[in-house]
CSV table of C-alpha atoms and ligand atoms in Angstrom, one decimal:
chain,number,residue,atom,x,y,z
A,1,MET,CA,70.9,250.1,229.2
A,2,THR,CA,73.7,247.6,230.0
A,3,ASP,CA,76.1,250.6,231.0
A,4,SER,CA,74.2,253.1,232.5
A,5,THR,CA,73.2,250.6,234.8
A,6,LEU,CA,77.2,249.7,235.6
A,7,GLN,CA,77.7,252.9,236.3
A,8,ASP,CA,74.5,253.0,238.8
A,9,VAL,CA,76.3,249.9,240.1
A,10,ARG,CA,79.6,252.0,240.4
A,11,GLN,CA,77.3,254.9,242.6
A,12,ILE,CA,76.0,252.1,245.1
A,13,LEU,CA,80.2,251.4,245.1
A,14,GLN,CA,81.2,255.3,245.9
A,15,GLN,CA,78.1,255.1,248.6
A,16,GLY,CA,79.4,252.6,250.6
A,17,ASP,CA,76.5,250.7,250.4
A,18,ARG,CA,78.7,247.2,248.8
A,19,GLN,CA,76.4,244.8,249.4
A,20,ALA,CA,73.8,246.6,247.7
A,21,ALA,CA,76.2,246.8,244.2
A,22,LEU,CA,77.1,243.3,244.2
A,23,SER,CA,73.3,242.2,243.7
A,24,LEU,CA,72.3,244.7,241.4
A,25,VAL,CA,76.1,243.3,239.3
A,26,ASP,CA,75.2,239.8,239.7
A,27,GLN,CA,71.7,240.6,238.2
A,28,ILE,CA,72.8,242.9,235.5
A,29,LEU,CA,75.6,239.8,234.0
A,30,SER,CA,72.7,236.9,235.0
A,31,ALA,CA,71.3,239.1,232.3
A,32,ALA,CA,74.0,240.4,230.0
A,33,PRO,CA,77.3,238.7,230.8
A,34,SER,CA,80.1,241.4,229.8
A,35,ALA,CA,84.0,241.4,230.3
A,36,GLU,CA,83.5,244.8,231.8
A,37,GLY,CA,81.0,243.8,234.1
A,38,TRP,CA,82.8,240.4,236.0
A,39,THR,CA,85.8,243.1,236.3
A,40,LEU,CA,83.5,245.7,238.2
A,41,ALA,CA,82.4,242.6,240.0
A,42,ALA,CA,85.8,242.0,240.4
A,43,GLU,CA,86.2,245.2,242.6
A,44,ILE,CA,82.8,244.8,244.8
A,45,VAL,CA,84.0,241.2,246.1
A,46,GLU,CA,86.6,241.0,249.0
A,47,ALA,CA,88.3,237.8,249.1
A,48,GLU,CA,90.9,237.0,246.5
A,49,ALA,CA,90.3,233.8,245.4
A,50,ASP,CA,86.3,235.8,244.1
A,51,LYS,CA,88.0,238.0,242.7
A,52,ILE,CA,90.4,236.2,240.4
A,53,LYS,CA,87.0,234.1,239.8
A,54,CYS,CA,85.3,237.0,238.1
A,55,LEU,CA,88.2,238.0,236.2
A,56,ASP,CA,89.1,234.8,234.6
A,57,GLN,CA,85.2,235.5,233.6
A,58,ALA,CA,86.0,239.0,232.3
A,59,LEU,CA,88.9,237.7,230.4
A,60,ALA,CA,87.1,234.3,229.6
A,61,LEU,CA,84.9,236.5,227.3
A,62,ASP,CA,87.8,239.0,226.2
A,63,PRO,CA,91.4,237.6,226.3
A,64,ASN,CA,92.3,241.1,226.1
A,65,TYR,CA,90.4,243.3,228.5
A,66,GLU,CA,93.3,245.8,229.8
A,67,PRO,CA,91.7,246.4,232.8
A,68,ALA,CA,90.9,243.1,233.8
A,69,ARG,CA,94.8,242.3,232.7
A,70,LYS,CA,96.0,245.6,234.9
A,71,MET,CA,94.4,244.2,237.2
A,72,TYR,CA,94.8,240.4,237.5
A,73,SER,CA,98.7,241.5,237.7
A,74,ALA,CA,97.6,243.8,240.4
A,75,LEU,CA,96.8,240.8,242.3
A,76,GLY,CA,100.2,239.1,242.1
A,77,LYS,CA,98.8,236.6,239.0
A,78,LEU,CA,100.1,236.1,235.8
A,79,PRO,CA,96.8,236.6,234.0
A,80,PRO,CA,95.6,234.0,230.8
A,81,PRO,CA,97.6,235.0,227.3
A,82,ARG,CA,96.3,237.6,225.2
A,83,ARG,CA,93.8,236.1,222.4
A,84,ALA,CA,96.3,235.9,219.3
A,85,GLN,CA,96.1,239.1,216.3
A,86,PRO,CA,94.9,237.4,213.8
A,87,ALA,CA,97.7,235.7,211.5
A,88,PRO,CA,98.6,238.8,208.5
A,89,ALA,CA,97.4,236.9,205.2
A,90,ALA,CA,100.0,234.9,203.4
A,91,ALA,CA,103.1,236.8,202.8
A,92,SER,CA,105.1,233.7,201.8
A,93,ARG,CA,103.3,233.9,197.2
A,94,PRO,CA,106.5,233.6,195.5
A,95,ASP,CA,104.6,235.8,192.7
A,96,GLU,CA,102.7,238.5,193.8
A,97,SER,CA,103.2,240.0,190.3
A,98,GLN,CA,99.4,239.3,190.6
A,99,ALA,CA,97.1,240.9,192.3
A,100,ASP,CA,94.1,239.4,191.3
A,101,GLU,CA,93.2,235.6,192.7
A,102,PRO,CA,94.7,233.3,190.5
A,103,ARG,CA,92.2,230.7,188.5
A,104,VAL,CA,92.2,227.6,190.3
A,105,ILE,CA,93.5,224.8,188.0
A,106,SER,CA,92.9,221.3,190.2
A,107,ARG,CA,92.6,220.5,194.4
A,108,VAL,CA,94.1,217.1,194.8
A,109,GLY,CA,94.3,216.3,198.6
A,110,GLU,CA,96.1,219.5,199.8
A,111,GLN,CA,97.8,220.3,196.9
A,112,THR,CA,96.6,223.4,195.0
A,113,VAL,CA,97.4,224.4,191.4
A,114,TYR,CA,96.8,227.8,190.6
A,115,GLU,CA,97.0,229.2,186.9
A,116,GLU,CA,99.9,232.0,187.1
A,117,GLY,CA,100.2,233.0,183.5
A,118,ILE,CA,100.3,231.6,179.5
A,119,TYR,CA,103.8,232.8,177.9
A,120,GLU,CA,105.1,232.1,174.9
A,121,MET,CA,107.2,229.8,174.1
A,122,LEU,CA,110.3,230.0,171.9
A,123,TRP,CA,112.2,228.4,169.4
A,124,ASP,CA,115.4,228.3,166.5
A,125,CYS,CA,115.3,229.2,162.8
A,126,LYS,CA,117.2,226.0,161.9
A,127,TYR,CA,117.4,227.8,158.1
A,128,CYS,CA,118.3,231.2,158.8
A,129,GLY,CA,119.9,230.6,162.9
A,130,THR,CA,117.8,233.4,164.4
A,131,THR,CA,117.1,232.7,168.1
A,132,LYS,CA,114.7,233.7,170.4
A,133,LEU,CA,111.6,233.4,168.2
A,134,LEU,CA,108.0,233.5,169.3
A,135,GLY,CA,106.9,230.2,169.2
A,136,LYS,CA,102.7,231.9,169.1
A,137,THR,CA,102.6,234.5,167.2
A,138,HIS,CA,105.5,233.5,165.0
A,139,LYS,CA,104.6,230.5,163.1
A,140,PHE,CA,106.7,231.5,160.1
A,141,CYS,CA,110.5,233.1,160.3
A,142,PRO,CA,110.3,236.9,160.3
A,143,VAL,CA,114.0,236.4,158.6
A,144,CYS,CA,113.9,233.8,156.1
A,145,GLY,CA,110.1,233.2,156.0
A,146,ALA,CA,110.0,229.6,157.4
A,147,GLN,CA,108.1,227.8,158.9
A,148,GLN,CA,108.1,226.9,162.8
A,149,ASP,CA,109.0,223.1,163.6
A,150,ALA,CA,107.7,222.4,167.0
A,151,SER,CA,109.9,220.6,168.3
A,152,TRP,CA,112.8,223.4,168.4
A,153,ARG,CA,110.8,225.1,170.8
A,154,TYR,CA,111.9,225.5,174.6
A,155,PHE,CA,110.8,227.5,177.9
A,156,PRO,CA,112.4,231.0,177.8
A,157,SER,CA,114.3,232.3,181.2
A,158,ASP,CA,111.8,234.5,183.4
A,159,GLU,CA,112.9,238.0,182.1
A,160,GLU,CA,112.3,236.8,178.5
A,161,LYS,CA,109.0,235.4,178.9
A,162,ILE,CA,105.9,236.3,176.9
A,163,ALA,CA,102.8,236.8,177.9
A,164,VAL,CA,99.3,235.7,175.5
A,165,LYS,CA,96.8,237.9,176.1
A,166,ASP,CA,93.3,236.0,176.5
A,167,HIS,CA,94.2,232.9,174.9
A,168,VAL,CA,92.2,231.5,173.5
A,169,TYR,CA,93.8,227.5,173.5
A,170,VAL,CA,91.9,225.4,170.4
A,171,GLY,CA,94.6,222.1,171.6
A,172,ALA,CA,98.3,221.3,170.8
A,173,ASP,CA,99.3,222.4,166.8
A,174,LYS,CA,99.2,219.7,164.4
A,175,VAL,CA,101.1,218.4,161.7
A,176,CYS,CA,99.6,218.5,158.4
A,177,PRO,CA,100.0,214.3,157.7
A,178,ALA,CA,100.3,215.7,153.3
A,179,CYS,CA,102.6,218.4,153.4
A,180,ASN,CA,104.3,219.1,157.6
A,181,SER,CA,102.7,222.1,157.7
A,182,LEU,CA,101.9,223.3,161.5
A,183,VAL,CA,97.7,223.2,161.9
A,184,ALA,CA,96.8,224.7,164.6
A,185,GLY,CA,94.3,222.4,167.0
A,186,ASN,CA,91.5,223.0,165.7
A,187,ALA,CA,91.6,223.2,161.6
A,188,GLU,CA,90.1,220.5,159.6
A,189,PHE,CA,91.5,221.1,156.5
A,190,CYS,CA,95.9,222.0,156.1
A,191,GLY,CA,95.3,225.6,155.2
A,192,ARG,CA,98.6,225.4,152.6
A,193,CYS,CA,97.4,222.4,150.7
A,194,GLY,CA,93.8,221.7,151.8
A,195,ALA,CA,94.4,217.9,152.7
A,196,PRO,CA,91.3,217.4,156.2
A,197,GLN,CA,93.3,217.0,159.4
A,198,THR,CA,91.4,214.2,160.8
A,199,ALA,CA,94.1,211.7,160.8
A,200,ALA,CA,97.3,214.3,161.7
A,201,ALA,CA,99.6,214.0,165.2
A,202,GLU,CA,99.5,216.8,167.1
A,203,VAL,CA,103.2,217.7,167.6
A,204,LYS,CA,105.5,216.5,170.4
A,205,ARG,CA,104.8,219.1,173.4
A,206,GLN,CA,108.3,219.5,175.8
A,207,ALA,CA,108.6,218.2,178.9
A,208,SER,CA,106.3,220.3,182.1
A,209,ARG,CA,109.7,221.9,184.3
A,210,GLU,CA,109.1,223.2,188.1
A,211,ALA,CA,111.1,225.7,189.8
A,212,ALA,CA,111.3,225.5,193.9
A,213,GLY,CA,109.1,228.8,195.3
A,214,GLY,CA,111.5,232.0,195.4
A,215,GLN,CA,113.8,230.4,192.4
A,216,LYS,CA,113.9,231.8,188.2
A,217,PHE,CA,113.3,229.2,185.7
A,218,GLU,CA,116.7,229.4,183.5
A,219,ARG,CA,116.5,229.1,179.5
A,220,GLU,CA,115.5,225.6,178.4
A,221,ASP,CA,119.3,224.6,176.6
A,222,LEU,CA,117.5,223.7,173.1
A,223,VAL,CA,120.6,223.1,171.4
A,224,ALA,CA,121.6,220.0,175.0
A,225,ARG,CA,118.6,219.1,174.9
A,226,GLN,CA,118.3,217.4,171.3
A,227,MET,CA,122.1,216.4,171.5
A,228,ALA,CA,120.1,214.4,174.8
A,229,GLU,CA,117.1,213.4,171.8
A,230,THR,CA,120.0,212.0,169.3
A,231,TYR,CA,122.6,210.3,171.4
A,232,GLY,CA,120.9,209.9,174.8
A,233,PRO,CA,121.4,210.9,177.7
A,234,PRO,CA,124.8,212.5,178.8
A,235,LYS,CA,126.2,208.8,180.8
A,236,THR,CA,126.3,209.4,184.3
A,237,LYS,CA,129.2,207.0,186.8
A,238,VAL,CA,127.4,204.0,187.8
A,239,LYS,CA,128.3,203.1,192.0
A,240,PRO,CA,129.6,199.5,192.5
A,241,SER,CA,126.4,198.4,193.5
A,242,ARG,CA,126.4,195.1,196.3
A,243,PRO,CA,126.7,192.1,195.2
A,244,LYS,CA,123.1,190.1,194.6
A,245,TRP,CA,123.7,187.3,196.8
A,246,VAL,CA,123.9,190.0,200.2
A,247,PRO,CA,120.3,190.5,200.9
A,248,PHE,CA,119.7,186.6,200.3
A,249,VAL,CA,122.7,186.1,203.0
A,250,ILE,CA,120.5,188.9,205.3
A,251,GLY,CA,117.2,187.9,205.1
A,252,ALA,CA,118.3,184.0,205.5
A,253,VAL,CA,120.3,185.3,208.8
A,254,VAL,CA,116.7,187.3,209.7
A,255,LEU,CA,115.0,184.2,209.4
A,256,GLY,CA,117.0,181.9,211.5
A,257,VAL,CA,117.2,184.4,214.7
A,258,ILE,CA,113.0,184.7,214.2
A,259,ALA,CA,112.6,181.1,214.3
A,260,PHE,CA,115.3,180.8,216.3
A,261,ALA,CA,112.9,182.8,218.7
A,262,LEU,CA,109.8,181.4,218.0
A,263,PHE,CA,112.0,177.8,218.9
A,264,ALA,CA,112.8,179.0,222.7
A,265,ILE,CA,109.3,180.4,223.1
A,266,PHE,CA,107.4,177.4,222.7
A,267,ALA,CA,109.4,174.1,222.6
A,268,LYS,CA,109.2,171.8,225.3
A,269,ARG,CA,109.8,168.8,226.7
A,270,GLU,CA,107.9,166.0,228.8
A,271,GLN,CA,108.4,165.3,231.9
A,272,THR,CA,107.2,163.0,234.7
A,273,GLY,CA,106.9,163.9,237.7
A,274,TYR,CA,106.0,162.7,241.8
A,275,VAL,CA,103.5,164.2,243.6
A,276,THR,CA,105.7,165.0,247.0
A,277,ALA,CA,104.1,168.4,248.6
A,278,PHE,CA,100.4,170.0,249.0
A,279,ASN,CA,99.9,173.5,250.1
A,280,TRP,CA,97.4,176.2,250.3
A,281,GLU,CA,97.1,179.4,250.2
A,282,ARG,CA,94.6,182.6,251.0
A,283,THR,CA,94.7,185.8,250.4
A,284,ILE,CA,91.7,188.7,251.0
A,285,ASN,CA,92.1,192.1,249.4
A,286,ILE,CA,92.2,194.6,252.3
A,287,GLU,CA,91.2,198.6,250.6
A,288,ARG,CA,91.5,201.8,252.1
A,289,PHE,CA,89.3,205.3,252.5
A,290,SER,CA,92.3,207.5,251.6
A,291,ALA,CA,93.0,210.8,251.2
A,292,VAL,CA,94.7,210.8,246.8
A,293,ALA,CA,96.7,213.4,245.3
A,294,GLY,CA,94.8,214.5,241.4
A,295,SER,CA,95.6,216.3,239.1
A,296,GLY,CA,94.3,217.2,235.6
A,297,LEU,CA,91.8,220.1,234.0
A,298,CYS,CA,90.0,221.7,235.8
A,299,SER,CA,86.6,221.6,233.8
A,300,VAL,CA,86.3,218.1,234.6
A,301,MET,CA,87.6,217.8,238.4
A,302,PRO,CA,85.6,215.6,240.0
A,303,ALA,CA,83.2,217.4,242.0
A,304,ASP,CA,84.2,216.0,246.2
A,305,ALA,CA,87.6,217.2,244.7
A,306,TYR,CA,89.2,219.6,248.1
A,307,SER,CA,92.8,221.8,248.3
A,308,VAL,CA,92.1,222.8,245.7
A,309,SER,CA,95.0,224.9,243.5
A,310,ARG,CA,94.6,226.6,240.3
A,311,SER,CA,97.4,226.8,237.6
A,312,TYR,CA,96.9,228.1,233.9
A,313,GLU,CA,99.1,226.3,231.9
A,314,GLN,CA,100.2,225.0,228.4
A,315,VAL,CA,98.2,222.1,228.6
A,316,GLY,CA,98.9,220.3,224.4
A,317,SER,CA,99.0,221.2,221.4
A,318,ARG,CA,97.1,221.9,217.8
A,319,GLN,CA,98.3,222.3,214.3
A,320,VAL,CA,96.9,225.5,213.0
A,321,PRO,CA,97.1,227.1,208.7
A,322,ASP,CA,100.6,229.2,208.6
A,323,GLY,CA,100.3,230.2,204.6
A,324,GLU,CA,101.7,227.7,201.9
A,325,ASP,CA,104.7,226.2,200.6
A,326,CYS,CA,105.0,227.0,197.2
A,327,SER,CA,106.3,225.6,193.9
A,328,MET,CA,106.2,227.2,189.8
A,329,ARG,CA,105.7,224.6,186.7
A,330,GLN,CA,105.6,225.1,183.2
A,331,VAL,CA,103.5,222.2,181.4
A,332,ASP,CA,104.1,223.1,176.9
A,333,LEU,CA,100.2,223.5,175.9
A,334,GLY,CA,101.1,222.6,172.9
A,335,ASP,CA,100.6,225.7,170.4
A,336,GLY,CA,103.6,227.3,170.6
A,337,THR,CA,102.7,228.4,175.0
A,338,PHE,CA,102.7,227.2,177.9
A,339,ARG,CA,101.2,228.0,181.3
A,340,GLN,CA,102.8,228.7,184.7
A,341,GLU,CA,101.5,227.4,187.3
A,342,ARG,CA,101.7,227.6,191.6
A,343,VAL,CA,101.8,224.1,193.3
A,344,CYS,CA,100.6,224.7,197.0
A,345,VAL,CA,100.4,222.6,199.6
A,346,PRO,CA,99.5,223.9,203.3
A,347,ARG,CA,101.7,224.9,206.1
A,348,TYR,CA,101.0,224.1,209.1
A,349,ARG,CA,102.8,225.5,212.6
A,350,SER,CA,102.5,224.5,216.7
A,351,GLU,CA,100.6,226.4,218.9
A,352,PRO,CA,100.5,225.7,222.4
A,353,VAL,CA,96.7,225.0,223.7
A,354,TYR,CA,96.3,226.2,227.3
A,355,ASP,CA,93.6,225.8,230.0
A,356,TYR,CA,93.2,225.7,233.8
A,357,VAL,CA,95.3,222.9,235.3
A,358,CYS,CA,94.1,221.6,238.6
A,359,SER,CA,95.9,220.2,241.2
A,360,TYR,CA,93.9,218.4,244.2
A,361,MET,CA,93.0,215.9,247.1
A,362,VAL,CA,90.2,213.1,247.0
A,363,ASN,CA,89.2,210.7,249.6
A,364,ARG,CA,88.9,207.2,247.5
A,365,TRP,CA,88.6,203.6,248.5
A,366,GLY,CA,91.9,201.6,247.5
A,367,TYR,CA,94.1,199.3,247.3
A,368,SER,CA,96.2,199.4,250.6
A,369,ARG,CA,97.7,195.6,251.5
A,370,SER,CA,96.5,191.5,251.6
A,371,ALA,CA,95.0,188.9,255.2
A,372,ASN,CA,96.8,185.8,254.3
A,373,ALA,CA,97.1,182.2,255.1
A,374,SER,CA,98.7,179.2,254.3
A,375,GLY,CA,99.4,175.5,255.1
A,376,ALA,CA,99.3,172.2,254.4
A,377,ARG,CA,96.6,169.6,253.0
A,378,GLU,CA,97.1,168.9,256.5
A,379,GLN,CA,95.7,171.9,257.9
A,380,THR,CA,92.4,172.4,256.8
A,381,PRO,CA,92.6,175.7,253.9
A,382,ALA,CA,91.2,178.0,256.1
A,383,TRP,CA,90.2,182.5,255.3
A,384,PRO,CA,92.6,184.5,257.0
A,385,ASP,CA,90.9,186.9,259.7
A,386,PRO,CA,91.3,190.2,257.7
A,387,ARG,CA,91.0,192.7,260.7
A,388,LEU,CA,89.3,195.3,259.4
A,389,ASN,CA,89.5,198.9,261.1
A,390,THR,CA,86.3,199.8,261.1
A,391,SER,CA,86.1,202.0,263.3
A,392,THR,CA,87.3,205.3,263.5
A,393,ALA,CA,85.5,209.2,264.7
A,394,GLY,CA,84.4,209.6,261.8
A,395,GLY,CA,82.1,206.3,261.6
A,396,CYS,CA,82.3,203.6,258.6
A,397,THR,CA,79.6,203.1,257.1
A,398,SER,CA,79.4,202.4,253.5
A,399,THR,CA,77.8,205.8,252.7
A,400,PHE,CA,80.2,207.6,254.5
A,401,PRO,CA,83.1,206.0,255.3
A,402,SER,CA,85.6,208.5,256.8
A,403,LEU,CA,89.2,208.6,256.4
A,404,GLY,CA,91.1,205.0,257.6
A,405,CYS,CA,87.8,202.8,257.1
A,406,GLU,CA,89.0,198.9,255.3
A,407,ARG,CA,87.0,197.1,253.6
A,408,GLU,CA,87.3,193.7,251.1
A,409,SER,CA,87.9,194.1,248.1
A,410,GLY,CA,88.0,190.3,246.9
A,411,ARG,CA,90.0,186.7,248.0
A,412,ASP,CA,92.3,184.5,245.6
A,413,GLU,CA,92.4,181.1,246.9
A,414,ARG,CA,95.8,178.6,245.3
A,415,TYR,CA,95.9,175.1,246.3
A,416,MET,CA,98.8,173.8,244.5
A,417,ILE,CA,101.3,170.4,244.1
A,418,THR,CA,105.2,169.7,244.0
A,419,LEU,CA,106.1,167.5,241.6
A,420,LYS,CA,109.6,165.9,241.8
A,421,THR,CA,111.3,164.1,238.7
A,422,GLY,CA,113.9,161.2,238.1
A,423,GLU,CA,116.5,164.2,238.0
A,424,ASP,CA,115.0,165.7,240.8
A,425,ASP,CA,114.0,168.7,239.8
A,426,THR,CA,111.6,170.0,241.4
A,427,TYR,CA,107.6,171.8,239.4
A,428,GLN,CA,105.0,173.4,241.2
A,429,CYS,CA,101.7,173.0,240.0
A,430,ASP,CA,97.3,175.3,240.6
A,431,ILE,CA,95.1,172.0,240.3
A,432,PRO,CA,91.7,172.7,241.4
A,433,PHE,CA,90.2,172.0,244.9
A,434,GLU,CA,89.0,168.9,244.2
A,435,VAL,CA,91.8,167.3,242.2
A,436,TRP,CA,93.2,169.1,244.8
A,437,ASN,CA,91.5,167.2,248.5
A,438,ASP,CA,91.2,163.3,246.6
A,439,LEU,CA,94.7,163.3,245.7
A,440,PRO,CA,96.7,160.6,246.7
A,441,VAL,CA,100.3,160.6,247.9
A,442,GLU,CA,102.7,159.2,245.4
A,443,ALA,CA,100.5,160.4,242.6
A,444,SER,CA,102.5,160.6,239.1
A,445,PHE,CA,102.1,162.4,236.3
A,446,LYS,CA,103.3,162.9,232.8
A,447,PHE,CA,103.7,166.7,231.7
A,448,LYS,CA,105.6,169.2,229.5
A,449,VAL,CA,108.1,171.7,230.3
A,450,SER,CA,109.5,175.2,228.5
A,451,ILE,CA,113.1,174.3,227.2
A,452,VAL,CA,114.2,177.7,228.0
A,453,GLY,CA,113.2,179.0,230.7
A,454,ASN,CA,112.5,175.0,232.8
A,455,ARG,CA,108.7,176.5,233.2
A,456,PRO,CA,106.2,174.0,233.8
A,457,ASP,CA,102.7,173.7,231.1
A,458,CYS,CA,100.5,172.7,234.0
A,459,GLY,CA,97.8,172.8,231.2
A,460,SER,CA,99.3,169.7,230.3
A,461,LEU,CA,99.9,167.6,233.9
A,462,GLU,CA,98.5,164.0,232.7
A,463,ARG,CA,97.5,161.6,235.6
A,464,GLN,CA,99.6,158.4,235.5
A,465,ASN,CA,98.5,155.8,237.8
B,1,ZN,ZN1,114.9,231.7,159.4
B,2,ZN,ZN1,98.7,220.3,154.4
């Protein structure tokens, strides 16, 4: 229905009745707004600013609507950016061998651990020297019949990995306390000697290992590991360390600097001085109604703004998910198999955020100047004449001021005494009017002065006579 009605608008427009076309498209848009409808409206209205408004509406509904974008460019303006196509699914998975969604083992914070698969550990027969036997399948050496020693298990390289189909995990293998046989994790009695397995210890698992995304796992070096287990880890050169007293000296110096800074800020000495002068100062602050430039998001522009210019620009950025960073981990399950895990944290990229930004003028009251009066105590303190401008061409009522009008915006008054010390130093302090007004000349005060900066602490004034 909407289509046929927009078609009606086009017909009316071809007949030359612009007004009728405009009122019909207005009806349609208020009932069912569409990018196509707003673009048609942009064709009908005449003023360029109105055309842009219609096109903005169209592109707000569909940023990729081509006719509106073309018309925008034809007006010599840059259309707002297209909406980004949804990003293709994360293409950074280091291992693409698995088509179906892998099982999630854990989610902690932002980190997700996926199960990639269960594989056979390898082991070497220490009696006949056969290598790369399968941890799950070969509980006994197929060459000499010796039983598998779980401590001779090791991780294979990526090329040697053999998956365990339909793996049922019953816990790590145990070692029979009576005959040292390898026993399944859920067995209650030893298969060889029949001893109960309640007190049996689990075999020792090999330490997990990790590889960064895209890197391969090499075969674990069983001999090197056994050497390390027997003789300790290979020795690395020890860096000559700093003498132990260095941190203490640095700490002492830092503490000293802090203590000195505190001393400098707060240390004061006592002074005594006589009043040698009384002064007063009175100020009236004056505001003026003037045109002020402003800018900001058009959506929050003040209602009385004028001389507005709009632009579509970057106003910030936001973090959007952009795939994952993953590493691989292999975990010995203790039953002759290991689990390969993918450990992933989400990656983010910064994406610009665009919006309409307006520069404009508004008329506002703002500080403009102050009127001042000052004198010694002999002159009675009085307020200055602010000489406000209250007669502009547009009038200066408080509700409807016009540019150039002035008004008061607060008064300040200060009453000061000048103190002179025996060392001929002079200091000035503000004191309350009542005290200032009644104070005799030559009154004497004790007060504190900061050692750094030599500023009087006027709160510490203490009358001496
Ligand atoms: Zn063997
Ligand atoms: Zn046994």
